PDB file of C-alpha atoms in Angstrom:
ATOM      1  CA  MET Z 230      -0.056   0.112  -0.065  1.00  0.00           C
ATOM      2  CA  LEU Z 231       1.351   3.302  -0.990  1.00  0.00           C
ATOM      3  CA  ILE Z 232       1.099   6.326   1.509  1.00  0.00           C
ATOM      4  CA  PRO Z 233      -0.597   9.509  -0.064  1.00  0.00           C
ATOM      5  CA  GLN Z 234       1.941  12.265  -0.838  1.00  0.00           C
ATOM      6  CA  THR Z 235      -0.285  14.835   0.461  1.00  0.00           C
ATOM      7  CA  ARG Z 236      -0.086  15.261   4.161  1.00  0.00           C
ATOM      8  CA  ASN Z 237      -3.184  15.165   6.354  1.00  0.00           C
ATOM      9  CA  ILE Z 238      -3.152  18.933   7.596  1.00  0.00           C
ATOM     10  CA  GLY Z 239      -3.620  19.252  11.419  1.00  0.00           C
ATOM     11  CA  LEU Z 240      -2.785  15.539  12.100  1.00  0.00           C
ATOM     12  CA  PRO Z 241       0.628  14.937  14.058  1.00  0.00           C
ATOM     13  CA  MET Z 242       3.334  13.598  12.016  1.00  0.00           C
ATOM     14  CA  MET Z 243       4.375   9.876  12.290  1.00  0.00           C
ATOM     15  CA  ASN Z 244       7.172   7.951  10.597  1.00  0.00           C
ATOM     16  CA  LEU Z 245       6.193   4.704   8.919  1.00  0.00           C
ATOM     17  CA  MET Z 246       8.814   2.046   8.830  1.00  0.00           C
ATOM     18  CA  ARG Z 247       8.162  -1.387   7.331  1.00  0.00           C
ATOM     19  CA  PHE Z 248      10.152  -4.615   7.472  1.00  0.00           C
ATOM     20  CA  LYS Z 249       9.668  -8.123   6.216  1.00  0.00           C
ATOM     21  CA  GLY Z 250      11.084 -10.864   8.208  1.00  0.00           C
ATOM     22  CA  LEU Z 251      13.404  -8.679  10.436  1.00  0.00           C
ATOM     23  CA  PRO Z 252      14.735 -10.857  13.452  1.00  0.00           C
ATOM     24  CA  ILE Z 253      12.779  -9.834  16.469  1.00  0.00           C
ATOM     25  CA  LEU Z 254      15.694  -8.997  18.582  1.00  0.00           C
ATOM     26  CA  GLN Z 255      16.773  -6.404  16.001  1.00  0.00           C
ATOM     27  CA  GLN Z 256      13.300  -5.040  15.779  1.00  0.00           C
ATOM     28  CA  LEU Z 257      12.938  -4.640  19.600  1.00  0.00           C
ATOM     29  CA  GLN Z 258      16.422  -2.986  19.741  1.00  0.00           C
ATOM     30  CA  ILE Z 259      15.153  -0.612  17.081  1.00  0.00           C
ATOM     31  CA  GLU Z 260      11.999   0.066  18.890  1.00  0.00           C
ATOM     32  CA  GLU Z 261      13.823   0.816  22.334  1.00  0.00           C
ATOM     33  CA  GLN Z 262      16.191   3.017  20.573  1.00  0.00           C
ATOM     34  CA  LEU Z 263      13.470   5.315  18.938  1.00  0.00           C
ATOM     35  CA  LEU Z 264      11.706   5.319  22.264  1.00  0.00           C
ATOM     36  CA  ARG Z 265      14.639   6.433  24.165  1.00  0.00           C
ATOM     37  CA  THR Z 266      16.555   8.514  21.681  1.00  0.00           C
ATOM     38  CA  SER Z 267      14.066  10.052  19.338  1.00  0.00           C
ATOM     39  CA  SER Z 268      11.555  12.933  19.657  1.00  0.00           C
ATOM     40  CA  ASP Z 269       9.297  11.648  16.528  1.00  0.00           C
ATOM     41  CA  ASN Z 270       6.247   9.499  16.555  1.00  0.00           C
ATOM     42  CA  TRP Z 271       6.764   5.992  14.765  1.00  0.00           C
ATOM     43  CA  CYS Z 272       4.914   3.131  13.480  1.00  0.00           C
ATOM     44  CA  ILE Z 273       6.668  -0.079  12.799  1.00  0.00           C
ATOM     45  CA  ILE Z 274       5.537  -2.997  10.998  1.00  0.00           C
ATOM     46  CA  ASN Z 275       7.374  -6.101  10.617  1.00  0.00           C
ATOM     47  CA  ASP Z 276       5.919  -8.904   8.627  1.00  0.00           C
ATOM     48  CA  GLY Z 277       7.173 -11.899  10.277  1.00  0.00           C
ATOM     49  CA  THR Z 278      10.184 -12.736  11.829  1.00  0.00           C
ATOM     50  CA  SER Z 279      13.239 -15.311  10.639  1.00  0.00           C
ATOM     51  CA  ASP Z 280      13.314 -17.787  13.393  1.00  0.00           C
ATOM     52  CA  PRO Z 281      11.024 -19.241  16.037  1.00  0.00           C
ATOM     53  CA  THR Z 282      11.987 -17.137  19.318  1.00  0.00           C
ATOM     54  CA  ILE Z 283      10.592 -16.773  22.560  1.00  0.00           C
ATOM     55  CA  VAL Z 284      10.128 -13.340  23.755  1.00  0.00           C
ATOM     56  CA  MET Z 285       9.522 -12.653  27.635  1.00  0.00           C
ATOM     57  CA  GLY Z 286       8.292  -9.516  29.155  1.00  0.00           C
ATOM     58  CA  VAL Z 287      10.730  -7.398  31.304  1.00  0.00           C
ATOM     59  CA  SER Z 288       9.836  -8.937  34.598  1.00  0.00           C
ATOM     60  CA  GLY Z 289       8.973 -12.423  33.147  1.00  0.00           C
ATOM     61  CA  LYS Z 290      10.482 -15.485  35.133  1.00  0.00           C
ATOM     62  CA  PRO Z 291      11.631 -18.390  32.982  1.00  0.00           C
ATOM     63  CA  ALA Z 292      10.843 -21.042  35.384  1.00  0.00           C
ATOM     64  CA  GLU Z 293       7.324 -20.037  35.582  1.00  0.00           C
ATOM     65  CA  LEU Z 294       6.733 -19.418  31.916  1.00  0.00           C
ATOM     66  CA  LEU Z 295       8.939 -21.778  29.843  1.00  0.00           C
ATOM     67  CA  GLU Z 296       9.034 -25.726  29.518  1.00  0.00           C
ATOM     68  CA  ILE Z 297      12.966 -25.187  30.032  1.00  0.00           C
ATOM     69  CA  GLU Z 298      14.032 -28.609  29.139  1.00  0.00           C
ATOM     70  CA  SER Z 299      12.193 -28.532  25.893  1.00  0.00           C
ATOM     71  CA  VAL Z 300      13.456 -25.022  25.012  1.00  0.00           C
ATOM     72  CA  LEU Z 301      17.115 -26.167  25.642  1.00  0.00           C
ATOM     73  CA  ARG Z 302      16.604 -29.282  23.854  1.00  0.00           C
ATOM     74  CA  ALA Z 303      15.181 -27.687  20.718  1.00  0.00           C
ATOM     75  CA  GLN Z 304      17.573 -24.594  21.216  1.00  0.00           C
ATOM     76  CA  VAL Z 305      14.948 -22.060  20.773  1.00  0.00           C
ATOM     77  CA  PRO Z 306      16.336 -18.678  21.352  1.00  0.00           C
ATOM     78  CA  VAL Z 307      14.957 -16.658  24.378  1.00  0.00           C
ATOM     79  CA  ILE Z 308      15.025 -12.889  24.828  1.00  0.00           C
ATOM     80  CA  ARG Z 309      13.731 -10.525  27.183  1.00  0.00           C
ATOM     81  CA  ARG Z 310      12.179  -7.378  25.647  1.00  0.00           C
ATOM     82  CA  PHE Z 311      12.391  -3.931  27.629  1.00  0.00           C
ATOM     83  CA  THR Z 312       8.411  -3.636  27.716  1.00  0.00           C
ATOM     84  CA  GLY Z 313       5.900  -5.496  30.127  1.00  0.00           C
ATOM     85  CA  GLY Z 314       3.317  -7.978  29.054  1.00  0.00           C
ATOM     86  CA  GLY Z 315       3.517 -11.723  28.820  1.00  0.00           C
ATOM     87  CA  THR Z 316       5.360 -14.424  26.971  1.00  0.00           C
ATOM     88  CA  VAL Z 317       5.045 -15.228  23.280  1.00  0.00           C
ATOM     89  CA  ILE Z 318       6.798 -17.412  20.847  1.00  0.00           C
ATOM     90  CA  VAL Z 319       7.017 -15.720  17.351  1.00  0.00           C
ATOM     91  CA  ASP Z 320       7.986 -16.766  13.973  1.00  0.00           C
ATOM     92  CA  CYS Z 321       7.227 -16.139  10.355  1.00  0.00           C
ATOM     93  CA  GLY Z 322       3.472 -16.282  10.883  1.00  0.00           C
ATOM     94  CA  THR Z 323       3.464 -13.430  13.247  1.00  0.00           C
ATOM     95  CA  ILE Z 324       2.906  -9.822  12.410  1.00  0.00           C
ATOM     96  CA  PHE Z 325       4.306  -7.016  14.612  1.00  0.00           C
ATOM     97  CA  VAL Z 326       2.805  -3.646  14.725  1.00  0.00           C
ATOM     98  CA  THR Z 327       4.250  -0.977  17.141  1.00  0.00           C
ATOM     99  CA  PHE Z 328       3.489   2.697  17.855  1.00  0.00           C
ATOM    100  CA  ILE Z 329       5.814   4.994  19.506  1.00  0.00           C
ATOM    101  CA  CYS Z 330       4.375   8.220  20.334  1.00  0.00           C
ATOM    102  CA  ASN Z 331       5.175  11.405  22.313  1.00  0.00           C
ATOM    103  CA  LYS Z 332       2.590  12.172  25.101  1.00  0.00           C
ATOM    104  CA  GLU Z 333       0.805  14.864  23.184  1.00  0.00           C
ATOM    105  CA  ALA Z 334       0.597  13.149  19.980  1.00  0.00           C
ATOM    106  CA  VAL Z 335      -2.920  11.803  20.493  1.00  0.00           C
ATOM    107  CA  PRO Z 336      -5.177  14.679  21.724  1.00  0.00           C
ATOM    108  CA  ASP Z 337      -6.817  13.840  25.293  1.00  0.00           C
ATOM    109  CA  LEU Z 338      -5.176  10.584  25.455  1.00  0.00           C
ATOM    110  CA  GLN Z 339      -3.736  10.021  29.303  1.00  0.00           C
ATOM    111  CA  PRO Z 340      -0.260   8.381  29.181  1.00  0.00           C
ATOM    112  CA  TYR Z 341      -1.505   5.358  31.297  1.00  0.00           C
ATOM    113  CA  PRO Z 342      -1.758   1.662  30.241  1.00  0.00           C
ATOM    114  CA  ARG Z 343      -5.396   1.507  30.116  1.00  0.00           C
ATOM    115  CA  PRO Z 344      -6.106   4.446  28.186  1.00  0.00           C
ATOM    116  CA  ILE Z 345      -3.268   3.760  25.666  1.00  0.00           C
ATOM    117  CA  MET Z 346      -4.978   0.087  25.337  1.00  0.00           C
ATOM    118  CA  SER Z 347      -8.477   1.492  24.795  1.00  0.00           C
ATOM    119  CA  TRP Z 348      -7.169   3.852  22.153  1.00  0.00           C
ATOM    120  CA  SER Z 349      -5.483   0.903  20.378  1.00  0.00           C
ATOM    121  CA  GLY Z 350      -8.893  -1.028  20.475  1.00  0.00           C
ATOM    122  CA  LEU Z 351     -10.646   1.756  18.689  1.00  0.00           C
ATOM    123  CA  LEU Z 352      -7.809   1.994  16.067  1.00  0.00           C
ATOM    124  CA  TYR Z 353      -7.813  -1.841  15.473  1.00  0.00           C
ATOM    125  CA  SER Z 354     -11.712  -1.781  15.346  1.00  0.00           C
ATOM    126  CA  LYS Z 355     -11.402   0.314  12.203  1.00  0.00           C
ATOM    127  CA  VAL Z 356      -9.149  -2.694  10.759  1.00  0.00           C
ATOM    128  CA  PHE Z 357     -11.528  -5.153  11.693  1.00  0.00           C
ATOM    129  CA  GLN Z 358     -14.556  -3.508  10.872  1.00  0.00           C
ATOM    130  CA  GLY Z 359     -17.071  -6.240   9.721  1.00  0.00           C
ATOM    131  CA  ILE Z 360     -14.587  -8.928  10.127  1.00  0.00           C
ATOM    132  CA  GLY Z 361     -15.327 -11.775  12.940  1.00  0.00           C
ATOM    133  CA  ASP Z 362     -16.472 -10.494  16.416  1.00  0.00           C
ATOM    134  CA  PHE Z 363     -13.517  -8.390  16.997  1.00  0.00           C
ATOM    135  CA  HIS Z 364     -13.187  -6.518  20.451  1.00  0.00           C
ATOM    136  CA  LEU Z 365     -10.475  -5.624  23.212  1.00  0.00           C
ATOM    137  CA  ARG Z 366     -10.852  -7.850  25.956  1.00  0.00           C
ATOM    138  CA  GLU Z 367      -8.909  -7.070  29.083  1.00  0.00           C
ATOM    139  CA  ASN Z 368      -5.583  -6.499  27.435  1.00  0.00           C
ATOM    140  CA  ASP Z 369      -5.847  -8.868  24.556  1.00  0.00           C
ATOM    141  CA  TYR Z 370      -7.370  -8.424  20.851  1.00  0.00           C
ATOM    142  CA  VAL Z 371      -9.895 -11.335  20.214  1.00  0.00           C
ATOM    143  CA  PHE Z 372     -12.418 -12.821  17.935  1.00  0.00           C
ATOM    144  CA  GLY Z 373     -15.205 -13.883  20.274  1.00  0.00           C
ATOM    145  CA  ASN Z 374     -13.351 -15.360  23.135  1.00  0.00           C
ATOM    146  CA  HIS Z 375     -10.183 -16.354  21.202  1.00  0.00           C
ATOM    147  CA  LYS Z 376      -7.021 -14.299  21.447  1.00  0.00           C
ATOM    148  CA  PHE Z 377      -4.943 -13.466  18.307  1.00  0.00           C
ATOM    149  CA  GLY Z 378      -3.169 -10.382  19.330  1.00  0.00           C
ATOM    150  CA  GLY Z 379      -0.933  -9.720  22.581  1.00  0.00           C
ATOM    151  CA  ASN Z 380       0.092  -6.236  23.554  1.00  0.00           C
ATOM    152  CA  ALA Z 381       3.053  -5.001  25.701  1.00  0.00           C
ATOM    153  CA  GLN Z 382       3.731  -1.246  26.697  1.00  0.00           C
ATOM    154  CA  SER Z 383       6.345   0.892  28.145  1.00  0.00           C
ATOM    155  CA  ILE Z 384       5.542   4.617  29.421  1.00  0.00           C
ATOM    156  CA  THR Z 385       8.366   6.862  30.042  1.00  0.00           C
ATOM    157  CA  LYS Z 386       8.590  10.551  31.031  1.00  0.00           C
ATOM    158  CA  SER Z 387       7.616  11.900  27.635  1.00  0.00           C
ATOM    159  CA  ARG Z 388       6.795   9.048  25.524  1.00  0.00           C
ATOM    160  CA  TRP Z 389       5.103   5.762  25.109  1.00  0.00           C
ATOM    161  CA  ILE Z 390       5.319   2.492  23.056  1.00  0.00           C
ATOM    162  CA  HIS Z 391       2.332   0.093  22.470  1.00  0.00           C
ATOM    163  CA  HIS Z 392       3.384  -3.086  20.296  1.00  0.00           C
ATOM    164  CA  THR Z 393       1.485  -6.084  19.359  1.00  0.00           C
ATOM    165  CA  SER Z 394       2.390  -9.522  18.204  1.00  0.00           C
ATOM    166  CA  PHE Z 395      -0.527 -10.843  15.728  1.00  0.00           C
ATOM    167  CA  LEU Z 396      -1.055 -14.504  15.396  1.00  0.00           C
ATOM    168  CA  TRP Z 397      -1.668 -14.667  11.535  1.00  0.00           C
ATOM    169  CA  ASP Z 398      -0.438 -18.222  11.791  1.00  0.00           C
ATOM    170  CA  PHE Z 399       1.294 -20.373  14.301  1.00  0.00           C
ATOM    171  CA  ASP Z 400       2.906 -23.642  14.529  1.00  0.00           C
ATOM    172  CA  VAL Z 401       1.087 -25.948  17.048  1.00  0.00           C
ATOM    173  CA  ARG Z 402       4.379 -27.477  18.237  1.00  0.00           C
ATOM    174  CA  ASN Z 403       5.703 -24.085  19.207  1.00  0.00           C
ATOM    175  CA  MET Z 404       3.071 -23.832  21.939  1.00  0.00           C
ATOM    176  CA  THR Z 405       4.657 -26.749  23.827  1.00  0.00           C
ATOM    177  CA  TYR Z 406       7.453 -24.725  24.880  1.00  0.00           C
ATOM    178  CA  LEU Z 407       5.327 -22.227  27.048  1.00  0.00           C
ATOM    179  CA  LYS Z 408       3.692 -23.137  30.362  1.00  0.00           C
ATOM    180  CA  LEU Z 409       0.216 -22.003  31.280  1.00  0.00           C
ATOM    181  CA  PRO Z 410       0.917 -18.495  32.966  1.00  0.00           C
ATOM    182  CA  LYS Z 411      -0.292 -18.217  36.681  1.00  0.00           C
ATOM    183  CA  ARG Z 412      -1.414 -14.815  35.956  1.00  0.00           C
ATOM    184  CA  ALA Z 413      -4.059 -14.891  33.044  1.00  0.00           C
ATOM    185  CA  PRO Z 414      -7.047 -12.878  32.055  1.00  0.00           C
ATOM    186  CA  ALA Z 415     -10.296 -14.233  33.418  1.00  0.00           C
ATOM    187  CA  TYR Z 416     -12.041 -14.774  30.111  1.00  0.00           C
ATOM    188  CA  ARG Z 417      -9.371 -17.510  29.673  1.00  0.00           C
ATOM    189  CA  SER Z 418     -10.857 -19.823  32.051  1.00  0.00           C
ATOM    190  CA  ALA Z 419      -7.860 -22.014  32.414  1.00  0.00           C
ATOM    191  CA  ARG Z 420      -8.005 -23.000  28.605  1.00  0.00           C
ATOM    192  CA  GLY Z 421      -4.723 -24.688  27.178  1.00  0.00           C
ATOM    193  CA  HIS Z 422      -2.944 -22.597  24.536  1.00  0.00           C
ATOM    194  CA  LEU Z 423      -4.629 -24.146  21.558  1.00  0.00           C
ATOM    195  CA  ASP Z 424      -8.267 -23.658  22.913  1.00  0.00           C
ATOM    196  CA  PHE Z 425      -7.497 -19.813  23.765  1.00  0.00           C
ATOM    197  CA  ILE Z 426      -5.798 -18.595  20.573  1.00  0.00           C
ATOM    198  CA  CYS Z 427      -6.885 -18.542  17.019  1.00  0.00           C
ATOM    199  CA  ARG Z 428      -5.289 -17.746  13.641  1.00  0.00           C
ATOM    200  CA  MET Z 429      -6.091 -14.300  11.965  1.00  0.00           C
ATOM    201  CA  LYS Z 430      -5.657 -15.889   8.555  1.00  0.00           C
ATOM    202  CA  ASP Z 431      -9.009 -17.736   9.064  1.00  0.00           C
ATOM    203  CA  TYR Z 432     -10.574 -14.214   8.986  1.00  0.00           C
ATOM    204  CA  MET Z 433      -8.616 -12.039   6.482  1.00  0.00           C
ATOM    205  CA  PRO Z 434      -5.456 -12.031   4.095  1.00  0.00           C
ATOM    206  CA  ARG Z 435      -2.208 -10.960   5.425  1.00  0.00           C
ATOM    207  CA  SER Z 436      -1.385  -8.061   3.049  1.00  0.00           C
ATOM    208  CA  THR Z 437      -5.090  -6.826   3.912  1.00  0.00           C
ATOM    209  CA  PHE Z 438      -4.400  -6.691   7.318  1.00  0.00           C
ATOM    210  CA  ILE Z 439      -1.306  -4.683   6.915  1.00  0.00           C
ATOM    211  CA  ASP Z 440      -2.989  -2.364   4.500  1.00  0.00           C
ATOM    212  CA  LYS Z 441      -5.845  -1.512   6.536  1.00  0.00           C
ATOM    213  CA  THR Z 442      -3.408  -1.069   9.408  1.00  0.00           C
ATOM    214  CA  VAL Z 443      -1.588   1.629   7.631  1.00  0.00           C
ATOM    215  CA  GLU Z 444      -4.933   3.092   6.497  1.00  0.00           C
ATOM    216  CA  ALA Z 445      -6.394   3.185  10.136  1.00  0.00           C
ATOM    217  CA  ALA Z 446      -3.142   4.872  11.453  1.00  0.00           C
ATOM    218  CA  SER Z 447      -3.456   7.545   8.485  1.00  0.00           C
ATOM    219  CA  THR Z 448      -6.766   8.622   9.991  1.00  0.00           C
ATOM    220  CA  GLN Z 449      -4.914   9.746  13.221  1.00  0.00           C
ATOM    221  CA  PHE Z 450      -1.446  10.837  11.847  1.00  0.00           C
ATOM    222  CA  SER Z 451       0.082  12.149   8.801  1.00  0.00           C
ATOM    223  CA  LEU Z 452       2.356   9.303   7.834  1.00  0.00           C
ATOM    224  CA  SER Z 453       5.713   9.499   6.115  1.00  0.00           C
ATOM    225  CA  SER Z 454       7.797   6.460   4.796  1.00  0.00           C
ATOM    226  CA  PHE Z 455      11.142   6.210   6.660  1.00  0.00           C
ATOM    227  CA  GLU Z 456      14.012   4.247   5.406  1.00  0.00           C
ATOM    228  CA  SER Z 457      15.445   1.833   7.980  1.00  0.00           C
ATOM    229  CA  GLU Z 458      18.982   2.602   6.961  1.00  0.00           C
ATOM    230  CA  GLU Z 459      18.677   6.093   8.490  1.00  0.00           C
ATOM    231  CA  ILE Z 460      18.165   4.949  12.129  1.00  0.00           C
ATOM    232  CA  GLU Z 461      21.733   5.221  12.867  1.00  0.00           C
ATOM    233  CA  THR Z 462      21.756   8.904  12.339  1.00  0.00           C
ATOM    234  CA  LEU Z 463      19.037   9.554  14.622  1.00  0.00           C
ATOM    235  CA  SER Z 464      20.930   9.941  17.676  1.00  0.00           C
ATOM    236  CA  GLU Z 465      24.500  11.464  18.313  1.00  0.00           C
ATOM    237  CA  THR Z 466      24.641   9.428  21.532  1.00  0.00           C
ATOM    238  CA  GLU Z 467      25.681   5.874  21.871  1.00  0.00           C
ATOM    239  CA  PHE Z 468      22.811   3.433  22.728  1.00  0.00           C
ATOM    240  CA  HIS Z 469      22.902   0.246  24.544  1.00  0.00           C
ATOM    241  CA  PRO Z 470      19.597  -1.571  24.544  1.00  0.00           C
ATOM    242  CA  SER Z 471      18.320  -3.697  27.373  1.00  0.00           C
ATOM    243  CA  THR Z 472      16.696  -6.161  25.003  1.00  0.00           C
ATOM    244  CA  ARG Z 473      19.210  -8.813  24.401  1.00  0.00           C
ATOM    245  CA  SER Z 474      19.816 -12.623  23.620  1.00  0.00           C
ATOM    246  CA  LYS Z 475      22.469 -15.038  24.523  1.00  0.00           C
ATOM    247  CA  ALA Z 476      21.243 -17.949  22.533  1.00  0.00           C
ATOM    248  CA  ASN Z 477      24.132 -18.503  20.117  1.00  0.00           C
ATOM    249  CA  SER Z 478      24.833 -21.798  21.440  1.00  0.00           C
ATOM    250  CA  ASN Z 479      23.168 -24.117  24.093  1.00  0.00           C
ATOM    251  CA  PHE Z 480      25.678 -23.362  26.644  1.00  0.00           C
ATOM    252  CA  GLN Z 481      24.877 -19.511  26.373  1.00  0.00           C
ATOM    253  CA  GLN Z 482      21.026 -20.282  26.471  1.00  0.00           C
ATOM    254  CA  ARG Z 483      21.577 -21.914  29.607  1.00  0.00           C
ATOM    255  CA  GLN Z 484      23.583 -19.125  31.181  1.00  0.00           C
ATOM    256  CA  TYR Z 485      21.004 -16.749  29.988  1.00  0.00           C
ATOM    257  CA  LEU Z 486      18.157 -18.554  31.543  1.00  0.00           C
ATOM    258  CA  GLU Z 487      20.195 -19.198  34.905  1.00  0.00           C
ATOM    259  CA  GLU Z 488      20.630 -15.440  35.015  1.00  0.00           C
ATOM    260  CA  PHE Z 489      17.019 -15.021  35.807  1.00  0.00           C
ATOM    261  CA  TYR Z 490      16.312 -18.260  37.559  1.00  0.00           C
ATOM    262  CA  LYS Z 491      18.781 -19.061  40.479  1.00  0.00           C
ATOM    263  CA  ASP Z 492      17.722 -22.550  41.314  1.00  0.00           C
ATOM    264  CA  SER Z 493      20.345 -25.399  41.730  1.00  0.00           C
ATOM    265  CA  HIS Z 494      17.896 -28.136  40.951  1.00  0.00           C
ATOM    266  CA  VAL Z 495      17.040 -26.797  37.489  1.00  0.00           C
ATOM    267  CA  ALA Z 496      20.504 -25.677  37.003  1.00  0.00           C
ATOM    268  CA  ASN Z 497      21.529 -29.539  37.437  1.00  0.00           C
ATOM    269  CA  ASN Z 498      18.987 -30.310  34.758  1.00  0.00           C
ATOM    270  CA  PHE Z 499      20.398 -27.889  32.543  1.00  0.00           C
ATOM    271  CA  GLU Z 500      23.846 -29.603  32.502  1.00  0.00           C
ATOM    272  CA  LYS Z 501      22.524 -33.014  30.938  1.00  0.00           C
ATOM    273  CA  HIS Z 502      21.670 -31.158  27.969  1.00  0.00           C
ATOM    274  CA  LEU Z 503      25.199 -29.814  27.406  1.00  0.00           C
ATOM    275  CA  GLU Z 504      26.544 -33.425  26.746  1.00  0.00           C
TER     276      GLU Z 504
END
């Protein structure tokens, strides 16, 4: 979808950056850099990521959220992002949409989690108008009572980020790496992963969703395409992202998980996978 060359007079400016298959670690590091070093508004769309990867929220605990032995056996990379929210496994079937905004970018929007969540729900109601039984349910995007979009946020003194992982498709096998979370929305009703989530591809084409998302964003912002190669010129200061991964080998994966989970019994179980 091409962005109109004419700007919507009176709407705040927003840079639109689009990727296809960008590794999720790199995407999250770009987002964190833009949140902390840029003063512009941004929309980032990444159509899939290169390899299956587990992404945990900033306060997530691997022992509570992951089937650690299965993760190590399959050597699935695990990273911890800089925002809150739950744990997801993402791959080429995941579509990522991110909004990074100054606090004054959306008129009358209070920079707190619930108002930002409600704003996003209204924006995506335009994307899914007439498609399925879409609504925002607690902190999830759902069709009926089945989740297809998970959200996470971070709010700083002057800016906020709201990003979403949309399940256009998923591999059933990947769900076996995730435990049922202890904290879950009430509407989940203790359902297992496969009874709780659904695939967007059963409701709309992939390209249609992306085009409609850009169209919905253009009703609230004046969009301008931004080339990803220009990111390095945005800040004169050196930036060190907190989002990281140490999954280049099974040994490094073990070290990464142990850093957040100090339990000798589990640590001993890790050792047998290094042989």
